[in-house]
Short mmCIF file of C-alpha atoms and ligand atoms in Angstrom, two decimals:
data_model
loop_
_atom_site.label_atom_id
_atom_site.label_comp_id
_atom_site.label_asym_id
_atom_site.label_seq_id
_atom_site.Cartn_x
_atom_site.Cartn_y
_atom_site.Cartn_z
CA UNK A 1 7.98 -35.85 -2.99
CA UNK A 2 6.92 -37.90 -5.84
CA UNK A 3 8.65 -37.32 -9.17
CA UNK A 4 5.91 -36.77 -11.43
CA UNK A 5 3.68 -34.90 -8.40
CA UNK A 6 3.68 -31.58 -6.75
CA UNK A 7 1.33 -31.30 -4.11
CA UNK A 8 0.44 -27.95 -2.78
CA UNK A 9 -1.31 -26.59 -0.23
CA UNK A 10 -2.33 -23.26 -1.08
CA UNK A 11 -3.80 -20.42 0.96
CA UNK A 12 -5.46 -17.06 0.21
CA UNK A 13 -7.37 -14.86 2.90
CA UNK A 14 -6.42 -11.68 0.94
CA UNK A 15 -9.51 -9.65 1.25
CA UNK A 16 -13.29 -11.57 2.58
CA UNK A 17 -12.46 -14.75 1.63
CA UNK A 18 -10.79 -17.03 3.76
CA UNK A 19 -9.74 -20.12 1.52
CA UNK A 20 -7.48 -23.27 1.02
CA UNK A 21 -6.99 -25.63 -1.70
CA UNK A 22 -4.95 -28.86 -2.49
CA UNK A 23 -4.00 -28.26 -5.95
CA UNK A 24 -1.60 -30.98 -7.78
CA UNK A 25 0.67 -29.85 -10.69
CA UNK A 26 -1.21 -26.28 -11.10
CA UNK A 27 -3.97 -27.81 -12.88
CA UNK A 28 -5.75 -30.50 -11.00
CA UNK A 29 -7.58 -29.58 -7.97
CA UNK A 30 -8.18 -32.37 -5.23
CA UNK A 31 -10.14 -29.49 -2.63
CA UNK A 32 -10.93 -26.03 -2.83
CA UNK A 33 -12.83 -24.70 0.53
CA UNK A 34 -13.81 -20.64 0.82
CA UNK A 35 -15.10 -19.70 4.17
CA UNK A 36 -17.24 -16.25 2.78
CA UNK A 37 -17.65 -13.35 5.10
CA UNK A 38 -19.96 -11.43 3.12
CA UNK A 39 -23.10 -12.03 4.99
CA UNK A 40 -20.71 -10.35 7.93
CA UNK A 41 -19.61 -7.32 6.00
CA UNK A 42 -22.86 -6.98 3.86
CA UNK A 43 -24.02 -5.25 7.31
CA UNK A 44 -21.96 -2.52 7.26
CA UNK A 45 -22.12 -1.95 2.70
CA UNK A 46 -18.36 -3.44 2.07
CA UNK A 47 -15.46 -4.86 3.59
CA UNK A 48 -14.70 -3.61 6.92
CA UNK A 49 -10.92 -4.55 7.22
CA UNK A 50 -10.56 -4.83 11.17
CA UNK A 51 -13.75 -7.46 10.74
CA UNK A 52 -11.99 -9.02 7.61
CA UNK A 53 -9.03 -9.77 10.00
CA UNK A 54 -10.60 -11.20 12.68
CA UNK A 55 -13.01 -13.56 10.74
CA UNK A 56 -9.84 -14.59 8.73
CA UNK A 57 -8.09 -15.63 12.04
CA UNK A 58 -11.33 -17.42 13.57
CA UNK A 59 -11.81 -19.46 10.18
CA UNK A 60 -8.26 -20.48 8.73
CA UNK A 61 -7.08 -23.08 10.59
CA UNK A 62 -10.37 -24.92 9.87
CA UNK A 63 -10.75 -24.25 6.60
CA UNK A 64 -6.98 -25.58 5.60
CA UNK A 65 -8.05 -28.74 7.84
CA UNK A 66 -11.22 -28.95 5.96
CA UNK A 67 -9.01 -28.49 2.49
CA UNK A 68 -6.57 -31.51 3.50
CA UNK A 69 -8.88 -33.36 4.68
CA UNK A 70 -11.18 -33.09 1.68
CA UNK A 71 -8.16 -34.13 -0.41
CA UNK A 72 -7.39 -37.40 1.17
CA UNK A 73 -3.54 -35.56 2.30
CA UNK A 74 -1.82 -34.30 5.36
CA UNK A 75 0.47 -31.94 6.20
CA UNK A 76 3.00 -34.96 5.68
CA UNK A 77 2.00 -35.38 3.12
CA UNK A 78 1.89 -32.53 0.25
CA UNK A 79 4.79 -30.95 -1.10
CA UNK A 80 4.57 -27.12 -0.84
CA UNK A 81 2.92 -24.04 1.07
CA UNK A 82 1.40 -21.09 -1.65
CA UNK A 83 0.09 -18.20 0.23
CA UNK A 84 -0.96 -14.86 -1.59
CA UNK A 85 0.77 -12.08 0.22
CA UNK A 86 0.12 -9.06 -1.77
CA UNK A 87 -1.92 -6.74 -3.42
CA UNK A 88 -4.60 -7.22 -0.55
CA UNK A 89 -5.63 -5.49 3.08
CA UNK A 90 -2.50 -5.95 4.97
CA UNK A 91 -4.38 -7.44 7.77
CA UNK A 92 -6.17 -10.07 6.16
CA UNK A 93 -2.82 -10.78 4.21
CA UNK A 94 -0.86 -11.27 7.37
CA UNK A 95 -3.14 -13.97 8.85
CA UNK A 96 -2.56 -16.06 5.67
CA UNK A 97 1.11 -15.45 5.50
CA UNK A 98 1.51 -16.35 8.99
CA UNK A 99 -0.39 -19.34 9.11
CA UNK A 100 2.08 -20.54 5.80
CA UNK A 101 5.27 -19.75 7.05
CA UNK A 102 4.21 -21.15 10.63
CA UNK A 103 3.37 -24.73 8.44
CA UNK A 104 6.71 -24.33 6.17
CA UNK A 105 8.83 -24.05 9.53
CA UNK A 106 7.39 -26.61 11.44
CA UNK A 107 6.90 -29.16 8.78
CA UNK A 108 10.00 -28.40 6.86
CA UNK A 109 8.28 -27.13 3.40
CA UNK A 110 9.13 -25.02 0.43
CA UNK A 111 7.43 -21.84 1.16
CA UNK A 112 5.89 -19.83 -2.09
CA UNK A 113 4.47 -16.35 -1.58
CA UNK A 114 1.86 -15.55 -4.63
CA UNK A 115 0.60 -12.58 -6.08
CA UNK A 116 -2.92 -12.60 -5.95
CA UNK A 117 -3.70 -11.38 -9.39
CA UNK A 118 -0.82 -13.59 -10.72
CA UNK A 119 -3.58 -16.35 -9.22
CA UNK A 120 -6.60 -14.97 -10.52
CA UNK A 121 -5.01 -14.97 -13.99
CA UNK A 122 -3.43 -18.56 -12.96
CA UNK A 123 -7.17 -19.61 -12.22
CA UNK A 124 -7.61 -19.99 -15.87
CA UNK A 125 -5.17 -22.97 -16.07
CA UNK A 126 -7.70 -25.02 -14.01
CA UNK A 127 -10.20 -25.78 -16.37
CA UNK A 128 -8.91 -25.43 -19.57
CA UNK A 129 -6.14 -27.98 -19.65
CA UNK A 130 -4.90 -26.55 -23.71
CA UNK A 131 -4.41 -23.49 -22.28
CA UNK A 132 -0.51 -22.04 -22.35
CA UNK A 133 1.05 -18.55 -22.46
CA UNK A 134 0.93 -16.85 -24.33
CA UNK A 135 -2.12 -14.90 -24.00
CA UNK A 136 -4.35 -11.57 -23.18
CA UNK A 137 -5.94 -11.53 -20.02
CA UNK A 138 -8.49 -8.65 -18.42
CA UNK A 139 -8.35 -9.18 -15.11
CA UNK A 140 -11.34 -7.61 -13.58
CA UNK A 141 -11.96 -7.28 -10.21
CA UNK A 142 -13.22 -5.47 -6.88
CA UNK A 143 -9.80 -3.87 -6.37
CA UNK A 144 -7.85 -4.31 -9.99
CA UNK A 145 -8.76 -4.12 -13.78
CA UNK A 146 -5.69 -5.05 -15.87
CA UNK A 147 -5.46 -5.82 -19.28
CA UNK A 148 -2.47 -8.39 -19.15
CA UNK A 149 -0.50 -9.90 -21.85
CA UNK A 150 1.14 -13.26 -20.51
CA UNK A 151 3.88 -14.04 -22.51
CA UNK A 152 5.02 -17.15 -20.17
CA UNK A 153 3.93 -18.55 -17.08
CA UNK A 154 4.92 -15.69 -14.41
CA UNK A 155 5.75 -13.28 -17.01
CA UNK A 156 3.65 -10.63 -17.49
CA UNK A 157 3.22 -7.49 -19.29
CA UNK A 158 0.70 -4.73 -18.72
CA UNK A 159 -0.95 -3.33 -21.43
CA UNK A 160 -3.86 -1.19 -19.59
CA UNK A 161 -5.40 -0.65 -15.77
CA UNK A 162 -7.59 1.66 -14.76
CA UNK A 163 -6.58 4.70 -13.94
CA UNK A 164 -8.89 5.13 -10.69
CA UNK A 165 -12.04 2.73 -10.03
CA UNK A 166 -11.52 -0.73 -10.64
CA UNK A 167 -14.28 -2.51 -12.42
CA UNK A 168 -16.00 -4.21 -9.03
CA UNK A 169 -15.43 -1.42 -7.31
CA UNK A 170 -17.51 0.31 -9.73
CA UNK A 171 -20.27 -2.69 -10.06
CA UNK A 172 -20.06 -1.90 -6.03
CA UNK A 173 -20.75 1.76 -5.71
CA UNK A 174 -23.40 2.27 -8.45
CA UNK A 175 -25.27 -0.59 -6.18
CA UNK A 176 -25.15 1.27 -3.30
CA UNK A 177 -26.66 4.11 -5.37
CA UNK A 178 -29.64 2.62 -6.53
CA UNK A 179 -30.55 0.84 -3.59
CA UNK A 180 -29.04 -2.86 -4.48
CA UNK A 181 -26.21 -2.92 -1.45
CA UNK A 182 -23.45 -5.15 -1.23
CA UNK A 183 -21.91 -7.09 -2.91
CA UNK A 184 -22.91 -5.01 -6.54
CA UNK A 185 -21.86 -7.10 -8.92
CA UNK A 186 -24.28 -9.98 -8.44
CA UNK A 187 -26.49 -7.92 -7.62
CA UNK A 188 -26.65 -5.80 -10.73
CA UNK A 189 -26.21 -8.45 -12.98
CA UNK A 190 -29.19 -9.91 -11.73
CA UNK A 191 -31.24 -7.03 -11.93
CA UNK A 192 -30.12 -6.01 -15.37
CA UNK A 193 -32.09 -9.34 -16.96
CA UNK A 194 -35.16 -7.14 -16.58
CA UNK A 195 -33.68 -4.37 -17.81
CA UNK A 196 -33.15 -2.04 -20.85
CA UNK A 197 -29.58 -1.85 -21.97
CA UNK A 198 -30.30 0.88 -23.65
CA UNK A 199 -32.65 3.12 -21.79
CA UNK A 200 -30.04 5.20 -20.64
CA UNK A 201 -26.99 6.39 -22.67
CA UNK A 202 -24.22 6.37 -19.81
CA UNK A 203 -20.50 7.70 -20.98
CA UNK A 204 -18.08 4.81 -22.44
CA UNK A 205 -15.08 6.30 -20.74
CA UNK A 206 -12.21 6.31 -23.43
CA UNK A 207 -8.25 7.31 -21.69
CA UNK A 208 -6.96 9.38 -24.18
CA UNK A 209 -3.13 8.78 -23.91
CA UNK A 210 -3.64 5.02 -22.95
CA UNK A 211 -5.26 3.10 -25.47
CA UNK A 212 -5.70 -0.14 -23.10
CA UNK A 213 -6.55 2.08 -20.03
CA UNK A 214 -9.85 2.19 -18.46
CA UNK A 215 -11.36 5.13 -16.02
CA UNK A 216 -14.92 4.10 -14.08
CA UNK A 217 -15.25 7.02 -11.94
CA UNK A 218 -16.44 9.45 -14.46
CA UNK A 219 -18.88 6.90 -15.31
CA UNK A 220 -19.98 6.05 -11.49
CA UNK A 221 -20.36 10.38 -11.54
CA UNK A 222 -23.06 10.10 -14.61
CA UNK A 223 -24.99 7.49 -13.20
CA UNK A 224 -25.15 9.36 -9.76
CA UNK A 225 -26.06 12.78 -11.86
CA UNK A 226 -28.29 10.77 -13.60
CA UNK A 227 -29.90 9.90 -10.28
CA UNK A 228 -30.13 13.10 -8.79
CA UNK A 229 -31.61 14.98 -11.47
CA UNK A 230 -34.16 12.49 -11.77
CA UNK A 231 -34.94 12.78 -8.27
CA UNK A 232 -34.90 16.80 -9.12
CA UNK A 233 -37.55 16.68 -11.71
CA UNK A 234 -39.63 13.93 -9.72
CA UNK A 235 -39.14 11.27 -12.54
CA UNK A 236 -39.45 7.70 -11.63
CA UNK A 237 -35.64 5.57 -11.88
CA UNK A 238 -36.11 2.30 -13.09
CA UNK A 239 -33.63 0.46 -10.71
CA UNK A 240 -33.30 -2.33 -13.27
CA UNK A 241 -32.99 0.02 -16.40
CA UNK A 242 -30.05 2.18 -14.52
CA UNK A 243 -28.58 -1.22 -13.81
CA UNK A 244 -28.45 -2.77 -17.72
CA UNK A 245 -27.58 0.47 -18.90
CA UNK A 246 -24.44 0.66 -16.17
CA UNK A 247 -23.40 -2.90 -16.57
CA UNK A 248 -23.89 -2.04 -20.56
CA UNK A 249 -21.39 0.57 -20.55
CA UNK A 250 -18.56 -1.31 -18.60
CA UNK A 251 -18.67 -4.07 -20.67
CA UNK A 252 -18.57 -1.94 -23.94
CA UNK A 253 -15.34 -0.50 -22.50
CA UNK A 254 -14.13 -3.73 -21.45
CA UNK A 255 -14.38 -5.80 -24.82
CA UNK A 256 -13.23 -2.70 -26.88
CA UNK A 257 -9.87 -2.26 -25.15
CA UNK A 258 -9.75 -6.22 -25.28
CA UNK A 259 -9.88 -6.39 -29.06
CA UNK A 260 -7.99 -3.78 -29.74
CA UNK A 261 -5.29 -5.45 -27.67
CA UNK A 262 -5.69 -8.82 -29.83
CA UNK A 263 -5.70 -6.71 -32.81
CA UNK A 264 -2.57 -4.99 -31.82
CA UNK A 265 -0.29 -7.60 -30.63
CA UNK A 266 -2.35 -10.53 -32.60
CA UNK A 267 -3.11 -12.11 -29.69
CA UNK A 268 -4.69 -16.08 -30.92
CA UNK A 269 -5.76 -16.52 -27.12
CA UNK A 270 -7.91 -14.07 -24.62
CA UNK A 271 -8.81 -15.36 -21.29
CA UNK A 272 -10.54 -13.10 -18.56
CA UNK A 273 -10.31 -13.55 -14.62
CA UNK A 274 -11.49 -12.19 -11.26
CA UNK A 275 -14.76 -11.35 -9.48
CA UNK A 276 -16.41 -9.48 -12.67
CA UNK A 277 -15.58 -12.05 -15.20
CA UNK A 278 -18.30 -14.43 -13.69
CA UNK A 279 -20.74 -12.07 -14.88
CA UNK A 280 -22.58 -13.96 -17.60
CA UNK A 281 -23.28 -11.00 -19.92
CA UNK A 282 -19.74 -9.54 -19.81
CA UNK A 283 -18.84 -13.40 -20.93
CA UNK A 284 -21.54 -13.32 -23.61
CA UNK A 285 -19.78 -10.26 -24.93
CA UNK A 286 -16.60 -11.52 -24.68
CA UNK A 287 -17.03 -14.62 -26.38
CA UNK A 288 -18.61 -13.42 -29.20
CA UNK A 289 -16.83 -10.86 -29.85
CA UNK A 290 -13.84 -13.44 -29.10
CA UNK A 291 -15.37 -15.52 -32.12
CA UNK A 292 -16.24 -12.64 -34.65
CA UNK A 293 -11.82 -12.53 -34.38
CA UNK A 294 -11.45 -16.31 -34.89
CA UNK A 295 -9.71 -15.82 -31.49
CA UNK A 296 -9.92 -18.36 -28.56
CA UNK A 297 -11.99 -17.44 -25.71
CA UNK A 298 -11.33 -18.69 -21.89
CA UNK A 299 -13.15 -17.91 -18.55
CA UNK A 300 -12.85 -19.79 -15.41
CA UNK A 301 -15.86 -21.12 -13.47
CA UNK A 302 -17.73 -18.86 -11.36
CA UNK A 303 -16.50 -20.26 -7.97
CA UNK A 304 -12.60 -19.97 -9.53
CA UNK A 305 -13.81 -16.06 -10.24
CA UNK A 306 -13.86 -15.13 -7.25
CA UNK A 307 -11.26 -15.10 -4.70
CA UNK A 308 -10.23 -18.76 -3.75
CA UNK A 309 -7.06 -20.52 -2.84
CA UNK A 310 -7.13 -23.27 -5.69
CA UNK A 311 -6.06 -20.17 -8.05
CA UNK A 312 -3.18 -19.62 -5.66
CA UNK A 313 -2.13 -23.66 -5.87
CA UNK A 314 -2.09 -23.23 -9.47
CA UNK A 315 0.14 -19.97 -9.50
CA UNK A 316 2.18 -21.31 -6.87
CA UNK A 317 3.14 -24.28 -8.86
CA UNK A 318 4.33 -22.57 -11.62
CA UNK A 319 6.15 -20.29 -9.58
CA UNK A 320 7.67 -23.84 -7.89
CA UNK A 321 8.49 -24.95 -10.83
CA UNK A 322 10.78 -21.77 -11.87
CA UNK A 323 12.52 -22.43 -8.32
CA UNK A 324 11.21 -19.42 -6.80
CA UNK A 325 11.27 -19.77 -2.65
CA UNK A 326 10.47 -17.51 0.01
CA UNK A 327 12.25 -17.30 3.27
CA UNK A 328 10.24 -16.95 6.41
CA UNK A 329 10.91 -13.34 6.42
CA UNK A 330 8.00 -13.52 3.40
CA UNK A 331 5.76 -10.47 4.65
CA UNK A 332 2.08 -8.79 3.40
CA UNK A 333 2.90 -6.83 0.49
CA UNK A 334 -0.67 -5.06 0.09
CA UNK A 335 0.43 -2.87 -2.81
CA UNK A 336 2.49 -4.99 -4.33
CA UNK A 337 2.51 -4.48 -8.46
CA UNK A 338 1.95 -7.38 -10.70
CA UNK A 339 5.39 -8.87 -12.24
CA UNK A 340 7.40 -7.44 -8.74
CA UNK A 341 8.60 -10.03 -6.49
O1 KG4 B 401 -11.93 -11.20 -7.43
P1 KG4 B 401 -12.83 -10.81 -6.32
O2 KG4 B 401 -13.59 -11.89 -5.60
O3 KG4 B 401 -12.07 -10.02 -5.22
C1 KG4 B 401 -11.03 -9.11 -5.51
O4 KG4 B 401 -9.88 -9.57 -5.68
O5 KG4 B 401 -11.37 -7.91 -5.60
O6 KG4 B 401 -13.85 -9.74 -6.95
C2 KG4 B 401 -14.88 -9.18 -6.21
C3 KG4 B 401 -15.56 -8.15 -7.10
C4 KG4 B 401 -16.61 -7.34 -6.36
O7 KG4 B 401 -16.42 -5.97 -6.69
C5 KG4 B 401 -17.92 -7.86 -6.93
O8 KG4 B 401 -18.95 -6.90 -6.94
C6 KG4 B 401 -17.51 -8.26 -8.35
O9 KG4 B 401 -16.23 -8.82 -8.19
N1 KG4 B 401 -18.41 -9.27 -8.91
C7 KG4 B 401 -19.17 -9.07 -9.99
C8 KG4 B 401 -19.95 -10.24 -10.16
N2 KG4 B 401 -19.61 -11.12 -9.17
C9 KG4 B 401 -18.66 -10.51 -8.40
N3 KG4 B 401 -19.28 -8.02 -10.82
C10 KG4 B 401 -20.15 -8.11 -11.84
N4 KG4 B 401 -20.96 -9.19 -12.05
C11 KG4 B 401 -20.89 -10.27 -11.25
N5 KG4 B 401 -21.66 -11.32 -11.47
ZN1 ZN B 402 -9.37 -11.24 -6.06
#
């Protein structure tokens, strides 16, 4: 190992995505391949686990080839193995973990189990070189929404979560509702550009003893009501109206819990991170509501969004750096809580 470089090979396969990434020093990534299988589960209206498993084992030895290969390296050659191993389907997990720990025992390498939201937060690091704890990050995704304040690399406080749907998972089912399929998020967002934000007046779900919480399922409820009794009184739904109006609400609920984090702790730095936060109007929201503070706003790229494994390299290397190791007893942790090792 160089002095000055840490090379790491970084793996994440914990959900559809089957992914690896050469990342050096957390921030600069030399190859980031994603082998998607949601033309696969799109068939069947969401991840099918079983499927997710299967596809991961067919796909990652090829895409971690493709990922060294892309970056000029070897597996002589890099420094470290990152794998996520938790919160995810314990399955999919597995595969990845398996695959890392089989690489850290024959080639003799550091082995460095990430959380996956710890990455998705990490994935912010990437792109936006100035940016150091500490900050507020939402973290929204298909299977988490966190409100996170990160007082130091891998330290982390949680201010809010939801207390039943995440986010996607919301974006996901009101899809299926109005006739979209999967995946919702994209699929709504695109829909909502020819829609009325305001056509509809959808709840703006408010947690009454957690001031940072968030609760989608109540709102998921009113737009299905909303559905139903327009089907009941033979009124035409405006698929694209239902859509804006949905994707209006979330985001209202989003940003206010957001600033009133900032406000609270006085927060000079927000960043957001995960599947939802490549949704342009949620960013639009964001940011200006970001600058109406004087408060610096951060989003990674859409391809850094979503689930990939350069996020984990970047994690990973800041875990590295704090000397964390994992044995290769390192299992699948799929409920494993953000800040627990
Ligand atoms: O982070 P991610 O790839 O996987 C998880 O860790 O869950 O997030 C996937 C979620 C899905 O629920 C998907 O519908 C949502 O992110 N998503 C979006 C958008 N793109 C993906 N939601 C809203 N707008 C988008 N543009
Ligand atoms: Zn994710």
């Amino acid at each position: 190992m160089s002095e000055q470089e840490v090379k790491i090979l970084a793996i994440e396969s914990s959900c559809d995505e089957t992914a690896a990434a050469v990342v050096v020093n957390g921030r600069d990534v030399r190859s980031n391949v994603i082998s998607s299988q949601i033309a696969l589960h799109t068939l069947y209206g969401g991840v099918v686990p079983e499927i997710a498993s299967r596809k991961h084992i067919e796909k990652i030895n090829q895409v971690i080839a493709q990922a060294l290969n892309d970056a000029g390296e070897t597996l002589d050659t890099i420094d470290a193995i990152a794998v996520t191993y938790g919160p995810g389907l314990v399955g999919a997990l597995l595969v990845g973990v398996a695959e890392a720990k089989a690489i850290a025992y024959a080639k003799n390498l550091p082995l460095i189990g990430v959380h996956h939201i710890e990455g998705h937060i990490s994935a912010n690091y990437i792109e936006n070189k100035d940016l150091e704890p500490p900050f507020l990050c939402l973290v929204v995704s298909g299977g988490h929404t966190h409100l996170v304040r990160v007082k130091d690399y891998g330290v982390y406080e949680i201010l809010g979560r939801t207390r039943d749907d995440a986010a996607g998972e919301a974006f996901d089912k009101v899809a299926r509702a109005i006739g979209l399929g999967y995946p919702g998020g994209p699929k709504i967002e695109k829909v909502s550009h020819e829609g009325n934000p305001h056509a509809i007046q959808f709840p703006k779900p408010k947690v009454a003893d957690g001031p940072y919480d968030f609760s989608f399922s109540g709102l998921k409820s009113a737009v299905l009501n909303y559905l139903n009794s327009c089907q009941m009184k033979g009124e035409e739904i405006v698929q694209a109206d239902v859509a804006a109006s949905f994707q209006n609400s979330v985001i209202e609920v989003l940003v206010a819990n957001a600033m009133r984090a900032i406000d609270e702790y006085g927060m000079e730095r927000f960043a957001i991170a995960g599947g939802v936060a490549s949704n342009q109007t949620l960013r639009g929201a964001m940011e200006e509501a970001c600058r109406q503070k004087g408060v610096k706003f951060y989003h990674p790229s859409p391809i850094l969004c979503t689930d990939n494994a350069a996020m984990i390299g970047a994690a990973g290397y800041y875990d590295y750096m704090a000397g964390k190791r994992d044995g290769l007893d390192l299992n699948a942790v799929p409920n494993l809580k953000l800040g627990e090792r």
